[in-house]
PDB file of C-alpha atoms in Angstrom:
ATOM      1  CA  MET A 171     162.456 235.723  -8.472  1.00  0.00           C
ATOM      2  CA  LYS A 172     162.749 239.379  -7.650  1.00  0.00           C
ATOM      3  CA  ALA A 173     162.022 241.785  -4.761  1.00  0.00           C
ATOM      4  CA  LYS A 174     162.786 245.254  -3.392  1.00  0.00           C
ATOM      5  CA  VAL A 175     162.833 246.859   0.129  1.00  0.00           C
ATOM      6  CA  SER A 176     162.587 250.392   0.513  1.00  0.00           C
ATOM      7  CA  TRP A 177     163.285 252.489   3.503  1.00  0.00           C
ATOM      8  CA  LEU A 178     160.145 254.536   4.574  1.00  0.00           C
ATOM      9  CA  GLN A 179     161.206 256.097   7.860  1.00  0.00           C
ATOM     10  CA  GLY A 180     162.956 255.119  11.220  1.00  0.00           C
ATOM     11  CA  MET A 181     163.301 251.353  11.072  1.00  0.00           C
ATOM     12  CA  CYS A 182     160.043 251.007   8.843  1.00  0.00           C
ATOM     13  CA  PHE A 183     160.502 249.449   5.314  1.00  0.00           C
ATOM     14  CA  GLU A 184     158.464 248.381   2.360  1.00  0.00           C
ATOM     15  CA  GLY A 185     158.977 245.436   0.621  1.00  0.00           C
ATOM     16  CA  GLU A 186     157.450 244.798  -2.729  1.00  0.00           C
ATOM     17  CA  SER A 187     157.643 241.590  -4.606  1.00  0.00           C
ATOM     18  CA  GLU A 188     158.117 241.125  -8.123  1.00  0.00           C
ATOM     19  CA  SER A 189     154.364 240.095  -8.838  1.00  0.00           C
ATOM     20  CA  GLY A 190     153.549 243.726  -7.164  1.00  0.00           C
ATOM     21  CA  HIS A 191     152.322 243.016  -3.653  1.00  0.00           C
ATOM     22  CA  LYS A 192     153.498 245.122  -0.922  1.00  0.00           C
ATOM     23  CA  ILE A 193     154.290 244.409   2.875  1.00  0.00           C
ATOM     24  CA  VAL A 194     155.561 246.535   5.631  1.00  0.00           C
ATOM     25  CA  LEU A 195     158.629 245.434   7.595  1.00  0.00           C
ATOM     26  CA  ASP A 196     159.326 247.150  10.769  1.00  0.00           C
ATOM     27  CA  GLY A 197     162.393 246.711  13.190  1.00  0.00           C
ATOM     28  CA  THR A 198     160.706 248.459  15.967  1.00  0.00           C
ATOM     29  CA  ASN A 199     158.918 246.697  18.256  1.00  0.00           C
ATOM     30  CA  PRO A 200     155.838 247.018  18.268  1.00  0.00           C
ATOM     31  CA  GLY A 201     155.774 249.151  15.072  1.00  0.00           C
ATOM     32  CA  GLN A 202     153.821 249.750  11.817  1.00  0.00           C
ATOM     33  CA  GLY A 203     154.261 246.059  10.393  1.00  0.00           C
ATOM     34  CA  ALA A 204     155.858 242.699  11.387  1.00  0.00           C
ATOM     35  CA  SER A 205     159.380 242.405  11.836  1.00  0.00           C
ATOM     36  CA  PRO A 206     161.623 240.487   9.262  1.00  0.00           C
ATOM     37  CA  MET A 207     161.754 237.673  11.513  1.00  0.00           C
ATOM     38  CA  GLU A 208     157.969 237.461  12.026  1.00  0.00           C
ATOM     39  CA  HIS A 209     157.501 237.477   8.191  1.00  0.00           C
ATOM     40  CA  VAL A 210     160.023 234.743   8.010  1.00  0.00           C
ATOM     41  CA  LEU A 211     157.682 232.791  10.504  1.00  0.00           C
ATOM     42  CA  LEU A 212     154.386 233.585   8.580  1.00  0.00           C
ATOM     43  CA  GLY A 213     156.078 232.532   5.215  1.00  0.00           C
ATOM     44  CA  ALA A 214     156.498 229.198   6.864  1.00  0.00           C
ATOM     45  CA  GLY A 215     153.099 228.761   8.261  1.00  0.00           C
ATOM     46  CA  GLY A 216     151.777 230.121   4.523  1.00  0.00           C
ATOM     47  CA  CYS A 217     153.837 227.714   2.651  1.00  0.00           C
ATOM     48  CA  SER A 218     152.846 224.825   4.638  1.00  0.00           C
ATOM     49  CA  ALA A 219     149.131 225.659   5.018  1.00  0.00           C
ATOM     50  CA  ILE A 220     148.895 225.849   1.182  1.00  0.00           C
ATOM     51  CA  ASP A 221     150.380 222.600   0.757  1.00  0.00           C
ATOM     52  CA  VAL A 222     148.230 220.913   3.331  1.00  0.00           C
ATOM     53  CA  VAL A 223     144.714 222.283   2.030  1.00  0.00           C
ATOM     54  CA  SER A 224     146.365 221.340  -1.605  1.00  0.00           C
ATOM     55  CA  ILE A 225     147.094 217.768  -0.802  1.00  0.00           C
ATOM     56  CA  LEU A 226     143.595 217.340   1.247  1.00  0.00           C
ATOM     57  CA  GLU A 227     141.468 218.854  -1.603  1.00  0.00           C
ATOM     58  CA  LYS A 228     143.629 216.617  -4.611  1.00  0.00           C
ATOM     59  CA  SER A 229     142.592 213.699  -2.154  1.00  0.00           C
ATOM     60  CA  ARG A 230     138.857 214.815  -2.473  1.00  0.00           C
ATOM     61  CA  GLN A 231     138.533 216.021   1.225  1.00  0.00           C
ATOM     62  CA  THR A 232     136.034 218.477   2.046  1.00  0.00           C
ATOM     63  CA  VAL A 233     138.256 220.971   3.974  1.00  0.00           C
ATOM     64  CA  THR A 234     136.516 224.151   5.221  1.00  0.00           C
ATOM     65  CA  GLY A 235     139.566 225.735   7.366  1.00  0.00           C
ATOM     66  CA  CYS A 236     143.004 225.606   7.940  1.00  0.00           C
ATOM     67  CA  GLU A 237     145.208 227.327  10.455  1.00  0.00           C
ATOM     68  CA  VAL A 238     148.921 226.982  11.473  1.00  0.00           C
ATOM     69  CA  GLU A 239     149.712 227.911  14.991  1.00  0.00           C
ATOM     70  CA  LEU A 240     153.614 228.749  15.170  1.00  0.00           C
ATOM     71  CA  GLN A 241     155.593 229.002  17.881  1.00  0.00           C
ATOM     72  CA  ALA A 242     159.534 229.732  17.401  1.00  0.00           C
ATOM     73  CA  GLU A 243     162.369 229.917  19.850  1.00  0.00           C
ATOM     74  CA  ARG A 244     165.290 232.258  18.936  1.00  0.00           C
ATOM     75  CA  ALA A 245     169.009 232.662  20.058  1.00  0.00           C
ATOM     76  CA  GLU A 246     169.559 234.796  23.092  1.00  0.00           C
ATOM     77  CA  ASN A 247     172.451 236.599  21.569  1.00  0.00           C
ATOM     78  CA  PRO A 248     172.507 238.277  18.116  1.00  0.00           C
ATOM     79  CA  PRO A 249     172.154 237.516  15.193  1.00  0.00           C
ATOM     80  CA  ARG A 250     169.059 235.839  17.406  1.00  0.00           C
ATOM     81  CA  VAL A 251     168.252 233.095  14.754  1.00  0.00           C
ATOM     82  CA  PHE A 252     165.417 230.896  15.127  1.00  0.00           C
ATOM     83  CA  THR A 253     166.642 227.536  16.964  1.00  0.00           C
ATOM     84  CA  ALA A 254     163.151 225.696  16.799  1.00  0.00           C
ATOM     85  CA  ILE A 255     159.994 226.162  15.069  1.00  0.00           C
ATOM     86  CA  HIS A 256     156.787 224.256  15.855  1.00  0.00           C
ATOM     87  CA  LEU A 257     153.649 224.213  13.600  1.00  0.00           C
ATOM     88  CA  ASN A 258     150.272 223.135  15.020  1.00  0.00           C
ATOM     89  CA  PHE A 259     147.922 222.467  12.274  1.00  0.00           C
ATOM     90  CA  VAL A 260     144.067 223.074  12.817  1.00  0.00           C
ATOM     91  CA  VAL A 261     142.239 221.559   9.865  1.00  0.00           C
ATOM     92  CA  THR A 262     138.610 221.947   9.805  1.00  0.00           C
ATOM     93  CA  GLY A 263     136.335 219.800   7.504  1.00  0.00           C
ATOM     94  CA  GLU A 264     133.648 217.133   6.843  1.00  0.00           C
ATOM     95  CA  LYS A 265     134.919 213.735   8.142  1.00  0.00           C
ATOM     96  CA  LEU A 266     138.537 214.300   7.475  1.00  0.00           C
ATOM     97  CA  PRO A 267     140.260 211.089   7.945  1.00  0.00           C
ATOM     98  CA  GLU A 268     143.242 211.337  10.418  1.00  0.00           C
ATOM     99  CA  LYS A 269     145.396 209.238   8.175  1.00  0.00           C
ATOM    100  CA  GLN A 270     144.901 211.959   5.179  1.00  0.00           C
ATOM    101  CA  VAL A 271     145.418 214.884   7.319  1.00  0.00           C
ATOM    102  CA  ALA A 272     148.716 213.363   8.947  1.00  0.00           C
ATOM    103  CA  ARG A 273     149.668 212.415   5.417  1.00  0.00           C
ATOM    104  CA  ALA A 274     149.201 215.885   4.191  1.00  0.00           C
ATOM    105  CA  VAL A 275     151.234 217.531   6.990  1.00  0.00           C
ATOM    106  CA  ASP A 276     154.199 214.997   6.622  1.00  0.00           C
ATOM    107  CA  LEU A 277     154.145 215.521   2.821  1.00  0.00           C
ATOM    108  CA  SER A 278     154.511 219.382   3.423  1.00  0.00           C
ATOM    109  CA  MET A 279     156.859 219.255   6.197  1.00  0.00           C
ATOM    110  CA  GLN A 280     159.268 216.551   4.568  1.00  0.00           C
ATOM    111  CA  LYS A 281     158.600 217.335   0.773  1.00  0.00           C
ATOM    112  CA  TYR A 282     156.893 220.185  -0.760  1.00  0.00           C
ATOM    113  CA  CYS A 283     157.094 223.307   1.615  1.00  0.00           C
ATOM    114  CA  SER A 284     160.148 224.901   0.277  1.00  0.00           C
ATOM    115  CA  VAL A 285     160.237 227.493   3.216  1.00  0.00           C
ATOM    116  CA  MET A 286     160.278 224.880   5.920  1.00  0.00           C
ATOM    117  CA  LYS A 287     163.176 222.970   3.674  1.00  0.00           C
ATOM    118  CA  MET A 288     165.271 225.848   3.765  1.00  0.00           C
ATOM    119  CA  LEU A 289     164.681 226.339   7.441  1.00  0.00           C
ATOM    120  CA  GLU A 290     165.177 222.886   8.612  1.00  0.00           C
ATOM    121  CA  LYS A 291     168.775 222.915   7.321  1.00  0.00           C
ATOM    122  CA  ALA A 292     169.312 225.212  10.424  1.00  0.00           C
ATOM    123  CA  VAL A 293     166.389 224.991  12.810  1.00  0.00           C
ATOM    124  CA  LYS A 294     164.803 222.243  14.627  1.00  0.00           C
ATOM    125  CA  VAL A 295     161.475 221.815  13.312  1.00  0.00           C
ATOM    126  CA  SER A 296     158.491 219.827  14.638  1.00  0.00           C
ATOM    127  CA  SER A 297     154.582 219.563  13.806  1.00  0.00           C
ATOM    128  CA  SER A 298     151.531 218.490  15.091  1.00  0.00           C
ATOM    129  CA  TYR A 299     147.856 218.755  14.057  1.00  0.00           C
ATOM    130  CA  GLU A 300     144.185 218.670  15.085  1.00  0.00           C
ATOM    131  CA  ILE A 301     141.235 217.902  13.381  1.00  0.00           C
ATOM    132  CA  ARG A 302     137.803 219.775  14.147  1.00  0.00           C
ATOM    133  CA  GLU A 303     134.467 218.829  12.586  1.00  0.00           C
ATOM    134  CA  ARG A 304     133.105 221.777  10.529  1.00  0.00           C
TER     135      ARG A 304
END
């Protein structure tokens, strides 16, 4: 996998993935885009949400929505790394069995989400879930 980050101006950069997708990274708060640390957090949420939806759909569950509410704590002093991340999955669907949702979240967090598997080596990670009827 390859990517490129190019300076635009000030503390604003454009990231381009090998597949041609672009994002704005901004070290200014607030800036023209999310900060690099916000992108890491969003990557963790996106990776795990993809897993949860995929696992539930493969087990023939009717999923109509999935959101991940993320909350991260950071060290007070530079390099201000994440010290804890909590993911709360809000899964919406038709008669979703709690056992299936719990299993999907657990499999994502423990086995499939490559972003979380990387982060858990240095960060305290926790998760929870809510099920909402469509």
